[in-house]
């Protein structure tokens, strides 16, 4: 039974590492496009958009931490490592609505103003 649990944890850590890598790459490509659009506006951006643009480059650290967890799980030291992996997954799920909010907030905040 312990071997089955260990194999499951290795598979979960591997899938999570791939997920975080693809998530960070997708966010980088997606937000980078919006960053160039926002730069062309030459206007002050909302705080959440500024935070998003300042931080999205570092989201790849999630995949590095996940790869470290994968290494720890493969060596059999998995109890705390798997808890960390779960927290990283929850963080990544929270980053998705934050990214959407940050990207679209300049559009939504300006929607109440009349066009000149």
JSON list of N, CA and C in Angstrom, two decimals, residues 56-83:
[
{"chain": "A", "resi": 56, "resn": "UNK", "atom": "N", "xyz": [3.96, 38.91, -13.19]},
{"chain": "A", "resi": 56, "resn": "UNK", "atom": "CA", "xyz": [3.70, 37.71, -13.98]},
{"chain": "A", "resi": 56, "resn": "UNK", "atom": "C", "xyz": [4.97, 37.01, -14.45]},
{"chain": "A", "resi": 57, "resn": "UNK", "atom": "N", "xyz": [6.05, 37.73, -14.55]},
{"chain": "A", "resi": 57, "resn": "UNK", "atom": "CA", "xyz": [7.31, 37.12, -15.00]},
{"chain": "A", "resi": 57, "resn": "UNK", "atom": "C", "xyz": [7.86, 36.11, -13.98]},
{"chain": "A", "resi": 58, "resn": "UNK", "atom": "N", "xyz": [7.43, 36.24, -12.75]},
{"chain": "A", "resi": 58, "resn": "UNK", "atom": "CA", "xyz": [7.95, 35.39, -11.68]},
{"chain": "A", "resi": 58, "resn": "UNK", "atom": "C", "xyz": [7.06, 34.19, -11.39]},
{"chain": "A", "resi": 59, "resn": "UNK", "atom": "N", "xyz": [5.99, 34.01, -12.13]},
{"chain": "A", "resi": 59, "resn": "UNK", "atom": "CA", "xyz": [5.09, 32.89, -11.88]},
{"chain": "A", "resi": 59, "resn": "UNK", "atom": "C", "xyz": [5.73, 31.57, -12.25]},
{"chain": "A", "resi": 60, "resn": "UNK", "atom": "N", "xyz": [6.79, 31.58, -13.02]},
{"chain": "A", "resi": 60, "resn": "UNK", "atom": "CA", "xyz": [7.51, 30.36, -13.35]},
{"chain": "A", "resi": 60, "resn": "UNK", "atom": "C", "xyz": [8.17, 29.72, -12.15]},
{"chain": "A", "resi": 61, "resn": "UNK", "atom": "N", "xyz": [8.32, 30.50, -11.09]},
{"chain": "A", "resi": 61, "resn": "UNK", "atom": "CA", "xyz": [8.89, 29.95, -9.85]},
{"chain": "A", "resi": 61, "resn": "UNK", "atom": "C", "xyz": [8.01, 28.83, -9.31]},
{"chain": "A", "resi": 62, "resn": "UNK", "atom": "N", "xyz": [6.71, 28.89, -9.59]},
{"chain": "A", "resi": 62, "resn": "UNK", "atom": "CA", "xyz": [5.81, 27.81, -9.17]},
{"chain": "A", "resi": 62, "resn": "UNK", "atom": "C", "xyz": [6.25, 26.47, -9.75]},
{"chain": "A", "resi": 63, "resn": "UNK", "atom": "N", "xyz": [6.66, 26.48, -11.01]},
{"chain": "A", "resi": 63, "resn": "UNK", "atom": "CA", "xyz": [7.10, 25.22, -11.61]},
{"chain": "A", "resi": 63, "resn": "UNK", "atom": "C", "xyz": [8.42, 24.75, -11.03]},
{"chain": "A", "resi": 64, "resn": "UNK", "atom": "N", "xyz": [9.30, 25.68, -10.68]},
{"chain": "A", "resi": 64, "resn": "UNK", "atom": "CA", "xyz": [10.56, 25.29, -10.04]},
{"chain": "A", "resi": 64, "resn": "UNK", "atom": "C", "xyz": [10.32, 24.68, -8.67]},
{"chain": "A", "resi": 65, "resn": "UNK", "atom": "N", "xyz": [9.43, 25.28, -7.90]},
{"chain": "A", "resi": 65, "resn": "UNK", "atom": "CA", "xyz": [9.10, 24.73, -6.58]},
{"chain": "A", "resi": 65, "resn": "UNK", "atom": "C", "xyz": [8.45, 23.36, -6.74]},
{"chain": "A", "resi": 66, "resn": "UNK", "atom": "N", "xyz": [7.57, 23.25, -7.72]},
{"chain": "A", "resi": 66, "resn": "UNK", "atom": "CA", "xyz": [6.93, 21.96, -7.96]},
{"chain": "A", "resi": 66, "resn": "UNK", "atom": "C", "xyz": [7.94, 20.90, -8.39]},
{"chain": "A", "resi": 67, "resn": "UNK", "atom": "N", "xyz": [8.92, 21.29, -9.19]},
{"chain": "A", "resi": 67, "resn": "UNK", "atom": "CA", "xyz": [9.97, 20.33, -9.58]},
{"chain": "A", "resi": 67, "resn": "UNK", "atom": "C", "xyz": [10.77, 19.90, -8.36]},
{"chain": "A", "resi": 68, "resn": "UNK", "atom": "N", "xyz": [11.01, 20.82, -7.43]},
{"chain": "A", "resi": 68, "resn": "UNK", "atom": "CA", "xyz": [11.70, 20.47, -6.19]},
{"chain": "A", "resi": 68, "resn": "UNK", "atom": "C", "xyz": [10.86, 19.49, -5.37]},
{"chain": "A", "resi": 69, "resn": "UNK", "atom": "N", "xyz": [9.55, 19.74, -5.32]},
{"chain": "A", "resi": 69, "resn": "UNK", "atom": "CA", "xyz": [8.65, 18.82, -4.60]},
{"chain": "A", "resi": 69, "resn": "UNK", "atom": "C", "xyz": [8.68, 17.45, -5.26]},
{"chain": "A", "resi": 70, "resn": "UNK", "atom": "N", "xyz": [8.69, 17.43, -6.59]},
{"chain": "A", "resi": 70, "resn": "UNK", "atom": "CA", "xyz": [8.79, 16.16, -7.31]},
{"chain": "A", "resi": 70, "resn": "UNK", "atom": "C", "xyz": [10.05, 15.41, -6.92]},
{"chain": "A", "resi": 71, "resn": "UNK", "atom": "N", "xyz": [11.15, 16.11, -6.81]},
{"chain": "A", "resi": 71, "resn": "UNK", "atom": "CA", "xyz": [12.41, 15.49, -6.39]},
{"chain": "A", "resi": 71, "resn": "UNK", "atom": "C", "xyz": [12.28, 14.92, -4.97]},
{"chain": "A", "resi": 72, "resn": "UNK", "atom": "N", "xyz": [11.69, 15.71, -4.06]},
{"chain": "A", "resi": 72, "resn": "UNK", "atom": "CA", "xyz": [11.54, 15.25, -2.67]},
{"chain": "A", "resi": 72, "resn": "UNK", "atom": "C", "xyz": [10.62, 14.03, -2.59]},
{"chain": "A", "resi": 73, "resn": "UNK", "atom": "N", "xyz": [9.54, 14.05, -3.38]},
{"chain": "A", "resi": 73, "resn": "UNK", "atom": "CA", "xyz": [8.60, 12.93, -3.37]},
{"chain": "A", "resi": 73, "resn": "UNK", "atom": "C", "xyz": [9.26, 11.68, -3.91]},
{"chain": "A", "resi": 74, "resn": "UNK", "atom": "N", "xyz": [10.07, 11.84, -4.95]},
{"chain": "A", "resi": 74, "resn": "UNK", "atom": "CA", "xyz": [10.73, 10.66, -5.53]},
{"chain": "A", "resi": 74, "resn": "UNK", "atom": "C", "xyz": [11.76, 10.06, -4.58]},
{"chain": "A", "resi": 75, "resn": "UNK", "atom": "N", "xyz": [12.27, 10.87, -3.66]},
{"chain": "A", "resi": 75, "resn": "UNK", "atom": "CA", "xyz": [13.22, 10.36, -2.66]},
{"chain": "A", "resi": 75, "resn": "UNK", "atom": "C", "xyz": [12.52, 9.81, -1.42]},
{"chain": "A", "resi": 76, "resn": "UNK", "atom": "N", "xyz": [11.19, 9.90, -1.36]},
{"chain": "A", "resi": 76, "resn": "UNK", "atom": "CA", "xyz": [10.45, 9.31, -0.25]},
{"chain": "A", "resi": 76, "resn": "UNK", "atom": "C", "xyz": [10.15, 10.27, 0.88]},
{"chain": "A", "resi": 77, "resn": "UNK", "atom": "N", "xyz": [10.51, 11.54, 0.78]},
{"chain": "A", "resi": 77, "resn": "UNK", "atom": "CA", "xyz": [10.23, 12.53, 1.82]},
{"chain": "A", "resi": 77, "resn": "UNK", "atom": "C", "xyz": [9.04, 13.36, 1.36]},
{"chain": "A", "resi": 78, "resn": "UNK", "atom": "N", "xyz": [7.85, 12.81, 1.53]},
{"chain": "A", "resi": 78, "resn": "UNK", "atom": "CA", "xyz": [6.72, 13.39, 0.84]},
{"chain": "A", "resi": 78, "resn": "UNK", "atom": "C", "xyz": [5.63, 14.00, 1.70]},
{"chain": "A", "resi": 79, "resn": "UNK", "atom": "N", "xyz": [5.62, 13.82, 2.98]},
{"chain": "A", "resi": 79, "resn": "UNK", "atom": "CA", "xyz": [4.47, 14.25, 3.77]},
{"chain": "A", "resi": 79, "resn": "UNK", "atom": "C", "xyz": [4.27, 15.77, 3.68]},
{"chain": "A", "resi": 80, "resn": "UNK", "atom": "N", "xyz": [5.27, 16.55, 3.99]},
{"chain": "A", "resi": 80, "resn": "UNK", "atom": "CA", "xyz": [5.14, 18.00, 3.92]},
{"chain": "A", "resi": 80, "resn": "UNK", "atom": "C", "xyz": [5.22, 18.49, 2.48]},
{"chain": "A", "resi": 81, "resn": "UNK", "atom": "N", "xyz": [5.93, 17.78, 1.64]},
{"chain": "A", "resi": 81, "resn": "UNK", "atom": "CA", "xyz": [6.08, 18.19, 0.25]},
{"chain": "A", "resi": 81, "resn": "UNK", "atom": "C", "xyz": [4.75, 18.18, -0.48]},
{"chain": "A", "resi": 82, "resn": "UNK", "atom": "N", "xyz": [3.94, 17.18, -0.24]},
{"chain": "A", "resi": 82, "resn": "UNK", "atom": "CA", "xyz": [2.65, 17.11, -0.91]},
{"chain": "A", "resi": 82, "resn": "UNK", "atom": "C", "xyz": [1.71, 18.20, -0.42]},
{"chain": "A", "resi": 83, "resn": "UNK", "atom": "N", "xyz": [1.80, 18.57, 0.85]},
{"chain": "A", "resi": 83, "resn": "UNK", "atom": "CA", "xyz": [1.00, 19.69, 1.36]},
{"chain": "A", "resi": 83, "resn": "UNK", "atom": "C", "xyz": [1.41, 20.99, 0.67]}
]
